[in-house]
Amino acid sequence: MGTLREHMYPLQGLDDEQCWSIIKQRAFGGSSVPDSELEAIGRQITKKCRGVPLVANVIGASLSNRRDGREWASVNNNFDAGSSLEDDSRTWTVRVLQLSFDRLPNPTLKQCFAFCSIFPKDWEIKKEMLIQLWMAEGFLQPSQGSSMEDIGDKYFNDLLSYSLFLEEEKDSTGKIKSCKMHDLIHDLATSNSKSETLIFKASSESNIAHVRHLNLVDVEEMVPTNFVEVAGKLHSLFLKGDFLSKMPDSFKRLRILSFEKGWFWTANIEQLPTWIGKMKHLRYLDISHTDIEELPQFIMELYSLQTLRFMYCSRIVKQPEGVEDLVSLRHIYFNKDSCMPLRIGRLKDLQTLQSFVVVYKREVELRNWDA
C-alpha cells in the first residue's frame, strides 16, 4: 500500500484561456467583449495571472462594467508594480490583489474592508452584525434619504461584487446572511489596516502601540504587556474571559465591546464592570452568552448605544427597565421572555427587535410596549 506522500500531486494553475474566461465572465457577465482593444489588453492581463484563479476572479471583478480601454491599460501596466521575481506565490498574490483594493470607489469602502481583518481567518461573518459594527465605527453616515443600514447594505454588496467577500449563507428568501474571506483576501485586508487592527494570540509578541481594533483570541487571563497603556486609544475590543473586571477605567474611546460566545467559545462573566457605564462613545455592546442575572442599570446611561445584544443570557429573570433611555438604540437582540425590556415602544429609532413577547394580560402588554 502506497504512502500518502506517494499519492500527492502538485496542483497545476489554470492555462491562459481558462483565466481569460474567468476575467471575461466577471467583467462582462454573459455579454461578449465589446471591442478588440479590450480583449487584447485583457489577454495581456491574463498572461500575468500566473494561472491563479483567485487573481483572475478578483481582477475581473474590479473591471466589471468598465469599458474604457485606459482603465484596462492602467491595470495591465500596474499589474506587477512593486512585485519581484523573488516574491513567493503568497506575497505576489497579495500584491496583485492590491490592485483591486486600490480600485475600490471611495475611501470609506476601503475602511470597511480593512476593518474586516478583525475577524479570524475562515470566520463566517454575519452581514447584519458587520453592518452594525461599521455603524459603530462611524464608517456609515446617512445621506439623501438612505439610512446607515442602507449604506452598509450597499457597501456589503459592493465588496461581494468585487469578489473580496465570498457568499456563505442565504436565508429562505435568497438574501445573503453571511460571507467569508479567502485567506489571501484576509491578508490583503490586514496589510491595508495600517497596523490598526490586530488579532492577538497567547503566543503573540505583536507591538500593539498603534492598534485601535483588538481581538483577543485564545486569551483568558494573559493580555498584551502594554494593554493598559493602549486601552484608552482602542475603538474596538472583542474578548473572552473575566479579566476586564480587573482593568482600570481607561477605555474612554471604545465604540465596540463584545463578549459574544460565537466569537470566543464562552464568556465566563457573571458581573459586568461598572466602568462600562462611563464609556460615552460606546455604540455596540454584545454581552451574549454571559452569566449575568440582570442588565445593570449603568447600561441605560450609554446614550450613544446603537446595538445591544444579550442573546442566550439564561440567568436573566428580571425584565430590563430603563431601555427607553437609550435614545440612539436601533437594534436590540434577546431570545428569552424575561429579557423583554419594559416600555420598548418609546425607542423611536428602533430598527431591529429580535423578538416581542406577547403576554396574556393586555394591560401588562401595553405597559411593556409603551407605558
Coordinates of C-alpha atoms in Angstrom, one line a residue:
M1 CA 0.0 0.0 0.0
G2 CA 1.5 3.4 -1.0
T3 CA 2.1 6.1 1.4
L4 CA 0.2 9.4 1.4
R5 CA 3.3 11.2 0.1
E6 CA 3.4 8.9 -2.9
H7 CA -0.1 9.9 -3.8
M8 CA 0.4 13.6 -3.5
Y9 CA 0.2 15.5 -6.8
P10 CA 1.1 19.2 -7.3
L11 CA -1.9 21.3 -8.3
Q12 CA -1.5 22.9 -11.7
G13 CA -2.5 26.5 -12.3
L14 CA -5.1 27.4 -14.9
D15 CA -4.0 28.0 -18.5
D16 CA -4.3 31.4 -20.1
E17 CA -7.6 30.6 -21.8
Q18 CA -9.2 29.5 -18.6
C19 CA -8.0 32.6 -16.8
W20 CA -9.3 34.8 -19.6
S21 CA -12.7 33.0 -19.4
I22 CA -12.9 33.9 -15.7
I23 CA -11.9 37.6 -16.3
K24 CA -14.3 37.9 -19.2
Q25 CA -17.2 36.4 -17.2
R26 CA -16.5 38.7 -14.2
A27 CA -16.0 41.8 -16.3
F28 CA -18.8 41.4 -18.8
G29 CA -21.2 38.8 -17.4
G30 CA -22.7 36.9 -20.2
S31 CA -22.1 39.6 -22.7
S32 CA -19.4 39.5 -25.4
V33 CA -16.3 41.6 -25.2
P34 CA -17.4 45.0 -26.6
D35 CA -14.3 45.7 -28.7
S36 CA -11.0 44.2 -29.8
E37 CA -8.9 46.7 -27.8
L38 CA -10.3 45.5 -24.5
E39 CA -9.8 41.9 -25.5
A40 CA -6.2 42.5 -26.5
I41 CA -5.5 44.2 -23.1
G42 CA -7.5 41.6 -21.2
R43 CA -5.4 38.8 -22.7
Q44 CA -2.2 40.6 -21.7
I45 CA -3.6 40.8 -18.2
T46 CA -4.4 37.1 -18.4
K47 CA -0.8 36.1 -19.1
K48 CA 0.2 37.9 -15.9
C49 CA -2.3 36.0 -13.6
R50 CA 0.2 33.1 -13.3
G51 CA -2.8 30.7 -13.5
V52 CA -4.2 31.7 -10.1
P53 CA -8.0 31.6 -10.2
L54 CA -8.4 34.0 -7.3
V55 CA -6.3 36.6 -9.1
A56 CA -8.3 36.2 -12.3
N57 CA -11.6 36.4 -10.4
V58 CA -10.8 39.5 -8.3
I59 CA -9.1 41.4 -11.2
G60 CA -12.0 40.6 -13.5
A61 CA -14.5 41.8 -10.8
S62 CA -12.6 45.1 -10.4
L63 CA -13.1 45.7 -14.2
S64 CA -16.8 44.9 -14.1
N65 CA -18.8 47.3 -16.3
R66 CA -15.6 49.2 -17.2
R67 CA -15.5 49.9 -20.9
D68 CA -12.7 52.4 -21.0
G69 CA -9.6 51.0 -22.5
R70 CA -7.5 53.4 -20.5
E71 CA -8.7 51.8 -17.2
W72 CA -7.8 48.3 -18.5
A73 CA -4.4 49.5 -19.7
S74 CA -3.8 51.0 -16.2
V75 CA -4.5 47.7 -14.6
N76 CA -2.2 46.0 -17.1
N77 CA 0.6 48.5 -16.6
N78 CA 0.4 48.3 -12.8
F79 CA -0.1 44.6 -12.6
D80 CA 3.4 43.8 -11.4
A81 CA 4.2 47.1 -9.7
G82 CA 6.0 46.5 -6.5
S83 CA 6.4 42.8 -7.1
S84 CA 9.6 40.9 -7.7
L85 CA 10.6 37.6 -9.2
E86 CA 11.9 36.7 -5.8
D87 CA 8.5 37.0 -4.2
D88 CA 6.9 33.8 -3.1
S89 CA 3.5 32.9 -4.5
R90 CA 1.5 34.2 -1.5
T91 CA 3.4 37.6 -1.4
W92 CA 3.0 38.1 -5.1
T93 CA -0.7 37.2 -5.0
V94 CA -1.5 39.7 -2.2
R95 CA 0.5 42.4 -4.0
V96 CA -1.5 41.8 -7.2
L97 CA -4.8 41.8 -5.3
Q98 CA -3.9 45.2 -4.0
L99 CA -4.9 46.5 -7.5
S100 CA -8.5 45.5 -6.7
F101 CA -8.3 47.3 -3.3
D102 CA -6.9 50.4 -4.9
R103 CA -9.8 50.5 -7.4
L104 CA -12.5 50.5 -4.7
P105 CA -14.6 53.6 -5.4
N106 CA -14.3 55.5 -2.2
P107 CA -12.1 55.7 1.0
T108 CA -15.0 54.7 3.3
L109 CA -15.5 51.4 1.4
K110 CA -11.7 50.8 1.8
Q111 CA -12.1 51.4 5.6
C112 CA -15.0 49.0 5.8
F113 CA -13.0 46.3 4.0
A114 CA -9.8 46.8 6.0
F115 CA -11.8 46.6 9.3
C116 CA -12.8 43.0 8.4
S117 CA -9.2 41.9 9.3
I118 CA -10.5 41.9 12.9
F119 CA -12.2 38.6 12.2
P120 CA -10.1 35.4 12.3
K121 CA -9.4 33.7 9.0
D122 CA -12.1 31.4 7.7
W123 CA -14.6 33.1 10.0
E124 CA -18.3 33.2 9.0
I125 CA -19.1 36.9 9.0
K126 CA -22.8 37.7 9.7
K127 CA -23.9 40.5 7.4
E128 CA -26.3 42.2 9.8
M129 CA -23.7 42.2 12.6
L130 CA -20.9 43.5 10.3
I131 CA -23.0 46.5 9.1
Q132 CA -23.8 47.3 12.8
L133 CA -20.0 47.2 13.6
W134 CA -19.3 49.5 10.6
M135 CA -22.0 51.8 12.0
A136 CA -20.4 51.8 15.5
E137 CA -17.1 52.8 14.0
G138 CA -18.7 55.7 12.3
F139 CA -18.0 54.5 8.8
L140 CA -21.6 54.8 7.7
Q141 CA -23.4 58.2 7.6
P142 CA -27.0 58.6 6.5
S143 CA -27.4 60.7 3.3
Q144 CA -30.1 61.6 0.8
G145 CA -32.8 59.6 2.4
S146 CA -30.6 56.5 2.9
S147 CA -30.2 55.2 6.4
M148 CA -26.8 53.9 7.8
E149 CA -28.2 50.4 7.3
D150 CA -29.0 51.1 3.7
I151 CA -25.5 52.4 3.0
G152 CA -24.0 49.4 4.9
D153 CA -26.0 47.0 2.8
K154 CA -24.7 48.7 -0.4
Y155 CA -21.1 48.5 0.8
F156 CA -21.5 44.8 1.7
N157 CA -22.9 44.1 -1.8
D158 CA -20.1 46.2 -3.4
L159 CA -17.4 44.0 -1.6
L160 CA -19.2 40.9 -2.8
S161 CA -19.3 42.2 -6.4
Y162 CA -15.5 42.9 -6.2
S163 CA -15.1 39.3 -5.0
L164 CA -13.5 40.5 -1.8
F165 CA -16.3 38.7 0.1
L166 CA -17.4 35.1 -0.6
E167 CA -21.0 34.3 -0.3
E168 CA -21.5 31.8 2.6
E169 CA -25.2 31.5 3.5
K170 CA -28.6 32.8 2.3
D171 CA -31.9 33.0 4.1
S172 CA -35.2 31.4 2.8
T173 CA -35.9 34.4 0.6
G174 CA -32.5 34.2 -1.1
K175 CA -30.9 37.2 0.7
I176 CA -27.3 36.8 1.8
K177 CA -26.9 36.3 5.5
S178 CA -23.2 35.8 5.8
C179 CA -19.9 35.7 4.0
K180 CA -16.3 34.6 4.3
M181 CA -13.0 35.9 3.1
H182 CA -10.4 33.9 1.3
D183 CA -7.2 33.7 3.4
L184 CA -5.3 35.8 0.9
I185 CA -8.0 38.4 0.8
H186 CA -7.8 38.4 4.6
D187 CA -4.0 39.1 4.3
L188 CA -4.9 41.9 1.9
A189 CA -7.3 43.5 4.5
T190 CA -4.7 43.1 7.2
S191 CA -2.0 44.8 5.1
N192 CA -4.4 47.8 4.5
S193 CA -5.4 48.2 8.1
K194 CA -2.3 50.3 8.7
S195 CA -1.4 48.1 11.8
E196 CA -4.6 49.4 13.5
T197 CA -6.2 46.0 13.6
L198 CA -4.8 43.0 15.5
I199 CA -5.9 39.5 16.3
F200 CA -3.8 38.9 19.4
K201 CA -2.9 35.3 20.4
A202 CA -1.4 33.9 23.6
S203 CA 1.9 33.2 21.7
S204 CA 1.9 36.6 20.0
E205 CA 4.7 39.1 20.5
S206 CA 3.0 41.8 18.5
N207 CA 3.5 45.5 19.2
I208 CA 0.1 46.9 19.9
A209 CA 1.1 50.6 20.3
H210 CA -0.8 51.6 17.1
V211 CA -3.7 49.2 17.5
R212 CA -7.2 50.6 17.6
H213 CA -9.2 47.4 16.9
L214 CA -8.1 44.5 19.1
N215 CA -9.4 40.9 19.0
L216 CA -8.1 38.8 22.0
V217 CA -8.1 35.3 20.7
D218 CA -7.1 32.3 22.9
V219 CA -6.7 34.7 25.8
E220 CA -8.0 34.1 29.2
E221 CA -6.0 35.9 31.9
M222 CA -3.0 36.9 29.8
V223 CA -3.2 40.2 27.9
P224 CA -0.6 42.2 26.0
T225 CA 2.0 43.6 28.3
N226 CA 1.2 47.2 27.4
F227 CA -2.6 46.7 27.2
V228 CA -3.4 49.2 29.9
E229 CA -1.4 51.9 28.2
V230 CA -3.2 51.4 24.8
A231 CA -6.6 50.8 26.3
G232 CA -7.5 54.4 26.2
K233 CA -6.9 54.5 22.4
L234 CA -8.9 51.4 21.5
H235 CA -12.0 51.8 19.4
S236 CA -13.0 48.1 19.3
L237 CA -12.4 45.2 21.7
F238 CA -13.5 41.6 21.2
L239 CA -12.6 39.2 24.0
K240 CA -13.4 36.3 26.3
G241 CA -12.7 35.8 30.0
D242 CA -13.4 37.8 33.0
F243 CA -10.1 39.7 33.3
L244 CA -11.8 43.0 32.4
S245 CA -13.1 43.3 35.9
K246 CA -9.5 43.8 37.0
M247 CA -8.9 46.6 34.5
P248 CA -8.9 50.3 35.4
D249 CA -11.4 52.8 34.0
S250 CA -9.3 53.5 30.8
F251 CA -11.5 52.6 27.8
K252 CA -12.5 56.2 27.1
R253 CA -12.8 55.9 23.3
L254 CA -14.2 52.4 23.0
R255 CA -17.1 52.2 20.5
I256 CA -17.4 48.4 20.3
L257 CA -17.3 45.9 23.1
S258 CA -18.2 42.2 22.5
F259 CA -18.1 39.2 24.8
E260 CA -20.2 37.1 22.5
K261 CA -19.8 33.3 22.6
G262 CA -19.9 32.9 18.8
W263 CA -16.6 34.7 18.7
F264 CA -14.7 33.1 21.5
W265 CA -16.4 29.9 22.7
T266 CA -17.6 31.1 26.2
A267 CA -17.9 34.3 28.0
N268 CA -17.4 33.4 31.7
I269 CA -18.7 36.6 33.1
E270 CA -21.2 36.9 36.0
Q271 CA -20.9 40.6 36.6
L272 CA -20.1 43.4 34.3
P273 CA -17.7 46.1 35.5
T274 CA -19.3 49.4 36.3
W275 CA -16.9 51.4 34.2
I276 CA -18.8 50.2 31.1
G277 CA -21.4 52.8 32.0
K278 CA -18.8 55.5 31.6
M279 CA -18.0 54.7 28.0
K280 CA -19.9 57.5 26.5
H281 CA -18.7 56.7 22.9
L282 CA -19.9 53.0 23.1
R283 CA -22.2 52.2 20.2
Y284 CA -22.1 48.4 20.1
L285 CA -22.4 46.2 23.1
D286 CA -22.6 42.4 22.9
I287 CA -22.9 40.6 26.3
S288 CA -24.5 37.5 24.9
H289 CA -23.8 34.1 26.5
T290 CA -22.7 35.8 29.7
D291 CA -24.0 34.6 33.1
I292 CA -25.3 38.0 34.3
E293 CA -28.6 37.8 36.1
E294 CA -29.9 41.3 35.0
L295 CA -29.0 44.1 32.8
P296 CA -27.1 46.6 35.0
Q297 CA -28.7 50.0 35.3
F298 CA -25.5 51.7 34.2
I299 CA -26.0 50.3 30.7
M300 CA -29.0 52.6 30.5
E301 CA -26.7 55.5 30.6
L302 CA -25.0 54.6 27.3
Y303 CA -26.8 57.2 25.3
S304 CA -24.7 56.6 22.1
L305 CA -25.5 52.9 22.1
Q306 CA -26.9 51.8 18.7
T307 CA -26.8 48.0 19.1
L308 CA -27.4 45.9 22.2
R309 CA -27.2 42.1 22.1
F310 CA -27.8 39.9 25.1
M311 CA -28.7 36.6 23.5
Y312 CA -28.6 33.4 25.5
C313 CA -28.3 35.1 28.8
S314 CA -30.1 32.2 30.6
R315 CA -29.8 33.6 34.1
I316 CA -31.7 36.8 33.5
V317 CA -35.0 36.6 35.3
K318 CA -36.0 40.3 35.6
Q319 CA -37.3 42.4 32.8
P320 CA -34.8 45.2 32.0
E321 CA -36.0 48.7 32.9
G322 CA -34.8 52.0 31.5
V323 CA -34.0 50.8 28.0
E324 CA -36.2 53.6 26.7
D325 CA -33.5 56.0 27.9
L326 CA -31.1 54.6 25.2
V327 CA -32.2 57.3 22.7
S328 CA -29.8 56.2 20.0
L329 CA -30.7 52.4 20.1
R330 CA -31.5 51.0 16.7
H331 CA -31.0 47.2 17.1
I332 CA -31.8 45.1 20.2
Y333 CA -31.4 41.3 20.3
F334 CA -32.5 38.8 23.0
N335 CA -34.2 35.4 22.9
K336 CA -35.7 34.9 26.4
D337 CA -39.1 36.1 27.5
S338 CA -37.8 37.6 30.7
C339 CA -35.3 39.7 28.7
M340 CA -38.2 41.7 27.0
P341 CA -37.5 45.3 28.1
L342 CA -40.2 47.4 29.5
R343 CA -41.5 50.4 27.6
I344 CA -39.6 49.5 24.5
G345 CA -42.1 51.3 22.3
R346 CA -40.6 54.6 23.3
L347 CA -37.5 53.8 21.2
K348 CA -38.2 56.0 18.2
D349 CA -35.3 54.9 16.0
L350 CA -35.6 51.1 16.7
Q351 CA -35.0 49.1 13.5
T352 CA -34.5 45.6 14.8
L353 CA -36.4 43.9 17.6
Q354 CA -35.3 40.2 17.7
S355 CA -38.5 39.0 19.4
F356 CA -41.5 40.5 21.0
V357 CA -43.2 38.8 23.9
V358 CA -47.0 38.9 23.8
V359 CA -48.3 38.4 27.3
Y360 CA -51.8 37.3 28.3
K361 CA -53.0 40.4 30.1
R362 CA -53.5 43.3 27.7
E363 CA -52.7 46.0 30.3
V364 CA -49.4 44.3 31.0
E365 CA -48.7 44.1 27.3
L366 CA -49.3 47.8 26.8
R367 CA -47.1 48.6 29.8
N368 CA -44.3 46.6 28.3
W369 CA -44.6 48.3 24.9
D370 CA -45.2 52.0 25.6
A371 CA -46.3 52.7 29.2

